Structures are given as structure tokens and as C-alpha cells.
CSV table of C-alpha atoms and ligand atoms in Angstrom, one decimal:
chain,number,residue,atom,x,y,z
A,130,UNK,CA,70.9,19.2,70.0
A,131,UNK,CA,73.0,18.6,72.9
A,132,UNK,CA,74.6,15.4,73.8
A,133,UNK,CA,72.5,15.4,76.9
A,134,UNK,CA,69.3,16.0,75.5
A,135,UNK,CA,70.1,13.8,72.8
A,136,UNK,CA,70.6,10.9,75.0
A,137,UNK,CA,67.3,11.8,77.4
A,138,UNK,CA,65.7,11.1,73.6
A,139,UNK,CA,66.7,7.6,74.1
A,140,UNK,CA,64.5,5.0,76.5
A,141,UNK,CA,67.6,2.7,77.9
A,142,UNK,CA,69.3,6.0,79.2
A,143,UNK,CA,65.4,7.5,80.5
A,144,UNK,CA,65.2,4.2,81.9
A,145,UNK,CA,68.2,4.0,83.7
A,146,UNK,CA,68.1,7.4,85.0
A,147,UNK,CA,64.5,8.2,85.7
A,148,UNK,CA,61.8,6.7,87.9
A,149,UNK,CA,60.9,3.4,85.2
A,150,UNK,CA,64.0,1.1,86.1
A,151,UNK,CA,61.8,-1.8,84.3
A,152,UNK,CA,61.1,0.4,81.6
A,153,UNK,CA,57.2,-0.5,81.4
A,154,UNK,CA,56.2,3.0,81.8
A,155,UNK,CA,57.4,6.3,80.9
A,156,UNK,CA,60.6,5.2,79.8
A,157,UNK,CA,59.4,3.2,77.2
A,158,UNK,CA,56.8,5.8,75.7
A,159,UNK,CA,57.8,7.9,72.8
A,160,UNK,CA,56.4,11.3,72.1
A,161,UNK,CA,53.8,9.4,69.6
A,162,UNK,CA,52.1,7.4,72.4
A,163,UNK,CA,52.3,10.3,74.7
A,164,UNK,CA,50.1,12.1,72.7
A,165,UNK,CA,47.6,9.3,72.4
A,166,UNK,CA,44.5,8.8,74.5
A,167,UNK,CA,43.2,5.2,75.6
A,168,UNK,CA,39.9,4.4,74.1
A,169,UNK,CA,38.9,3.8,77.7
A,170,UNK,CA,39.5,7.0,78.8
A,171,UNK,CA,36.8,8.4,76.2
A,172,UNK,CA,33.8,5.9,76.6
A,173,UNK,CA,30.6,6.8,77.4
A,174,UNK,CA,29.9,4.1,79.7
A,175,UNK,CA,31.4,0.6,81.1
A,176,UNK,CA,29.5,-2.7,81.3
A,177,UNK,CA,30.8,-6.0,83.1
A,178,UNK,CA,30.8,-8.8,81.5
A,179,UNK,CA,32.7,-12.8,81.5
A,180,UNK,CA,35.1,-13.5,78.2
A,181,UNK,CA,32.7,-15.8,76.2
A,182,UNK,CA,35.9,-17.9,75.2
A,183,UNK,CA,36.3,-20.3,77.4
A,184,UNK,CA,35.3,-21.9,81.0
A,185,UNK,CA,38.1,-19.9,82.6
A,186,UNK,CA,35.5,-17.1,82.3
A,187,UNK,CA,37.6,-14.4,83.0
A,188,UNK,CA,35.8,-10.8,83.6
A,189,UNK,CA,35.8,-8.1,81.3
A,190,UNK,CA,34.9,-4.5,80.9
A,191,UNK,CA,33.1,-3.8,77.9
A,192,UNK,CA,33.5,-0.1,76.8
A,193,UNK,CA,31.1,1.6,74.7
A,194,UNK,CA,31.3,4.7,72.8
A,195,UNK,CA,28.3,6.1,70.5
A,196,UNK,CA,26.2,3.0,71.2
A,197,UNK,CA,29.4,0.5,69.7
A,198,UNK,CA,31.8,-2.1,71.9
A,199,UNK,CA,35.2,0.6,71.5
A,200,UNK,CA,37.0,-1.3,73.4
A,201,UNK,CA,37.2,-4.8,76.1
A,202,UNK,CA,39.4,-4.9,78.7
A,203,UNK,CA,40.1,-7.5,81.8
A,204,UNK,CA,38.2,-6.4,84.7
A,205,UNK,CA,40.5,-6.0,87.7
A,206,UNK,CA,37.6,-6.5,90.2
A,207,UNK,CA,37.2,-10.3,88.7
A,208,UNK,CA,38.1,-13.0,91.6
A,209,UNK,CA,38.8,-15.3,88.7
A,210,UNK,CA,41.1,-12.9,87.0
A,211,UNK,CA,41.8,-9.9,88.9
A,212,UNK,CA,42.2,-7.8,85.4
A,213,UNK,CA,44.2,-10.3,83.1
A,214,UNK,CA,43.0,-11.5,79.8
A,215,UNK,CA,44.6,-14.4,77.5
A,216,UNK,CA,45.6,-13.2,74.2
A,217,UNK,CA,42.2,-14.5,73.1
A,218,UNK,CA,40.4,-12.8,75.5
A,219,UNK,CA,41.9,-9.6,74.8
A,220,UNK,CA,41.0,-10.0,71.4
A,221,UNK,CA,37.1,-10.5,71.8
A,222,UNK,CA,36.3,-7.0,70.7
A,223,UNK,CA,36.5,-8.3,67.1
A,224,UNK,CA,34.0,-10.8,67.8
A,225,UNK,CA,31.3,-8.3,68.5
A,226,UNK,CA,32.6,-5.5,65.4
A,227,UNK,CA,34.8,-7.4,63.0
A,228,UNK,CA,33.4,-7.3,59.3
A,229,UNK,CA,34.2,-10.8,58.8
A,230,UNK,CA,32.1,-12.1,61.5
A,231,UNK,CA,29.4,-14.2,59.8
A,232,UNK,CA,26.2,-13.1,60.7
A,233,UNK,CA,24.2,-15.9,58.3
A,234,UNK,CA,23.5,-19.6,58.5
A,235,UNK,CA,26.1,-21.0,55.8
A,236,UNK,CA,25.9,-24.3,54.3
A,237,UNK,CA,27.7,-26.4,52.1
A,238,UNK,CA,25.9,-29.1,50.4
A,239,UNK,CA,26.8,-32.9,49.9
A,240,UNK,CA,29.5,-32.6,46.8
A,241,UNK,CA,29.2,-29.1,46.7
A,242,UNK,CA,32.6,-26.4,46.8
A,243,UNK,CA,30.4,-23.8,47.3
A,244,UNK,CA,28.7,-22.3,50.5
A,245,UNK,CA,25.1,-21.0,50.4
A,246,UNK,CA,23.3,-18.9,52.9
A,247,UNK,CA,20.4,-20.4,54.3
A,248,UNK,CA,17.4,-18.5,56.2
A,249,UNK,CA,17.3,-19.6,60.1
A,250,UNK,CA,14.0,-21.6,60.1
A,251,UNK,CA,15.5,-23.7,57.2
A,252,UNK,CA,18.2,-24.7,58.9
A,253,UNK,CA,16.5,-25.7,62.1
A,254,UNK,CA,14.1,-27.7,59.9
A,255,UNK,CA,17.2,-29.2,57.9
A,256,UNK,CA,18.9,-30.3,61.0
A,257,UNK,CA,16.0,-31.5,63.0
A,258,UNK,CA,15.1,-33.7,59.8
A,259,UNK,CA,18.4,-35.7,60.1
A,260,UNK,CA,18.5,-35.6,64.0
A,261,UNK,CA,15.0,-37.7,63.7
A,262,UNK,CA,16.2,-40.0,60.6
A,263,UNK,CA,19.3,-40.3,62.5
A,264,UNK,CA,17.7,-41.7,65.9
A,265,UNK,CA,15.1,-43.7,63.8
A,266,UNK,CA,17.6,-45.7,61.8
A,267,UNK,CA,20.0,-46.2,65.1
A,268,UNK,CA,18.0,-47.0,67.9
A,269,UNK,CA,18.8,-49.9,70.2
A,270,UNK,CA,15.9,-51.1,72.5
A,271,UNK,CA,17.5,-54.1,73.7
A,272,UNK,CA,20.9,-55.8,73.4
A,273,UNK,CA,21.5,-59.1,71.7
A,274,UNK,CA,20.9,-60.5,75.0
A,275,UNK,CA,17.5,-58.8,75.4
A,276,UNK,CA,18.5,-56.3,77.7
A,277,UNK,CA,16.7,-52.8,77.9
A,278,UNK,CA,18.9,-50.3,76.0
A,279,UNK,CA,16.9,-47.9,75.0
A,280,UNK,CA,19.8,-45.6,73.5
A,281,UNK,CA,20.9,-44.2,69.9
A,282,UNK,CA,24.4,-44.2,69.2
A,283,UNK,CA,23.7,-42.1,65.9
A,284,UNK,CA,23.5,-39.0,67.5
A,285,UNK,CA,26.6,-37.4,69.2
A,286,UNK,CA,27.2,-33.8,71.1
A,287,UNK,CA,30.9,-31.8,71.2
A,288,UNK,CA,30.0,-28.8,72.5
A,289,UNK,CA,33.0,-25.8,72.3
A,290,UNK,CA,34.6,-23.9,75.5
A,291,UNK,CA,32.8,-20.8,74.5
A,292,UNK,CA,29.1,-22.7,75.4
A,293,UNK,CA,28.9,-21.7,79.2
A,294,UNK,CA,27.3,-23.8,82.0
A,295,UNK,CA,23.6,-23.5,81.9
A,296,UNK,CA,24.3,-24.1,77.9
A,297,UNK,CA,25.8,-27.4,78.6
A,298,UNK,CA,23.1,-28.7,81.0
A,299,UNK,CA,20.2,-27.9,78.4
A,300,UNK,CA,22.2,-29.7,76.1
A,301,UNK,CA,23.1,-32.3,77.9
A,302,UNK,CA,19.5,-32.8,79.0
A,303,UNK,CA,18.2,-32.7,75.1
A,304,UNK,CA,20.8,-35.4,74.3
A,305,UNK,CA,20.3,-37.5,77.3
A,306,UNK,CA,16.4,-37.4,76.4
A,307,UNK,CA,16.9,-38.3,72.5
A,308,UNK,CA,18.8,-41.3,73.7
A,309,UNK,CA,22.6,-40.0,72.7
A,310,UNK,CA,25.4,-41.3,75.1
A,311,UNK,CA,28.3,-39.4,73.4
A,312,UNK,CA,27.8,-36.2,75.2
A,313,UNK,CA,31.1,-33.8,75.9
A,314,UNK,CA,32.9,-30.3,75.7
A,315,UNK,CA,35.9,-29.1,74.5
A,316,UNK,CA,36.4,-27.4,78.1
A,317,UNK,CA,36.5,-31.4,79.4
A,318,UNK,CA,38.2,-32.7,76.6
B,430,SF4,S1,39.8,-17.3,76.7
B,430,SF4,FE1,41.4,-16.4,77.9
B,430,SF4,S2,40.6,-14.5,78.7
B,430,SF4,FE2,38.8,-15.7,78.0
B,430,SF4,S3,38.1,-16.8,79.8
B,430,SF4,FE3,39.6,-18.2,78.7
B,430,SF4,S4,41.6,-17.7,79.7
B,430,SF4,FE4,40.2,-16.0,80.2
């Protein structure tokens, strides 16, 4: 191998002589990632959709390949984001196909160090159960001066950034009609 050639071999000499002064491109690739193809490049179709992570709500194309998310990717035509995704939003593939995503209702019981899976309708019975005992032992009609309350302080909401808009007004609404005052999001926080 020549000197010459052995030098094109390296990127800071490609970059300073070639077209990719920045080396962000072709001086930076080595024959390993020439050879690869994007996972974009071989989907089957493209959906649009909003990162689910937070009220940013960044656009995304969702690629899919044999019927499975292959791949997510900012979607340049976004106002909001014009193709750029956060670390975590560039990440949210794994929250569709990751193996560790927990597709059961898991519980821990009072004293317990062990989690249990529950079926769905138990759980909604379990928690509507202590949302009622709750409001029942901690209602206020009145103050101590005899003042219409008419409130629960028993009950609270804290809602994550990944619940969207129309998620927060039904909840806020539920809330507000069981009598709760402590109503907020992460995303305000
Ligand atoms: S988590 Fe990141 S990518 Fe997703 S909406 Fe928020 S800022 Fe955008």
C-alpha cells in the first residue's frame, strides 16, 4: 500500500481534502457503514405520527417493515420540529418493540417485596374501591365557619408529560367532578 492511498484510508486527511470539510458525511464513513443500508430505506410503508413523550410533541415518522415499527424518525415536515428528535424521542421505537415493555397490570401489595400480575377489570375495581373510600372518609361540605366546600382533599391527580391534551381535560374534568383540587402535570410542573 502506497503512502497515498494509505493516507486517503484515513478520515482527517479525506476530510481535509475532499468535499466533507466538517467531516459529517463521507469523510467520516468507513467501508463498514458504506456497505450498510438505513432501515428507512427498506420499509414498506411510512406513517406520521407526534413523539408520545412529552408536550413538545415533536413529529415523527413511523417506519414499518413486515407489519413491525423498524424504525422512528423526526419528521422533517413537523412545524414544531422540522425533523429533530430529543434523545428520548429518538429512542421511542423501544417503547412500541422492546421485550421489557410491561404489557400486564403489576401490583405490589401492602408489605409485600413481591409484584403480582393482576387481570385489567381487577385493577379497575381495586382502584375505584379506594378512590370511593377515599372521597367518603375526606369530604368537606362546609368549613368551620359553615361555608359551602363541597371538596375532597383525599384524592389527588399528577398526570406525566407523555398524557396529551384531550387526556388532561378528561382528567381534569373526572377530578374536578369527584371533588379533588390537587389536579396537575408533569408538563406544568
Ligand atoms: S420527548 Fe423529545 S422528541 Fe419527544 S416531544 Fe419531547 S422534545 Fe420532542
Amino acid at each position: 500500500m502506497g503512502v497515498r492511498s494509505w493516507f486517503a484510508g484515513w478520515p482527517v486527511y479525506r476530510q481535509l481534502t475532499g468535499t466533507d470539510p466538517l467531516g459529517r458525511g463521507a469523510a467520516a464513513k468507513s467501508d463498514g457503514s458504506r456497505a450498510l443500508t438505513a432501515r428507512t430505506d427498506t420499509a414498506d410503508s411510512v406513517a406520521r405520527s407526534v413523539c408520545p413523550y412529552c408536550a413538545v410533541g415533536c413529529g415523527q415518522r413511523v417506519f414499518v417493515k413486515d407489519g413491525q415499527v423498524s424504525q422512528i424518525e423526526g419528521d422533517p415536515d413537523s412545524p414544531i420540529s422540522r425533523g429533530r428528535l430529543c434523545p428520548k424521542g429518538s429512542a421511542s421505537k423501544s417503547l412500541v418493540t422492546s421485550p421489557l415493555r410491561q404489557t400486564t397490570v403489576r401490583y405490589r401489595r401492602p408489605y409485600s417485596t413481591e409484584w403480582e400480575d393482576l387481570d385489567l377489570d381487577t385493577a379497575m375495581n381495586m382502584i375505584a374501591d379506594r378512590v370511593l373510600a377515599a372521597r367518603d372518609e375526606t369530604w368537606e361540605d362546609v368549613d368551620a365557619e359553615g361555608r359551602p366546600l363541597n371538596r375532597t382533599l383525599g384524592i389527588s391527580s399528577l398526570g406525566g408529560a407523555t398524557l396529551d391534551n384531550e387526556e388532561n381535560y378528561l382528567i381534569k374534568k373526572l377530578f374536578t367532578a369527584m371533588g379533588a383540587l390537587q389536579i396537575e402535570n408533569q408538563a406544568r410542573i
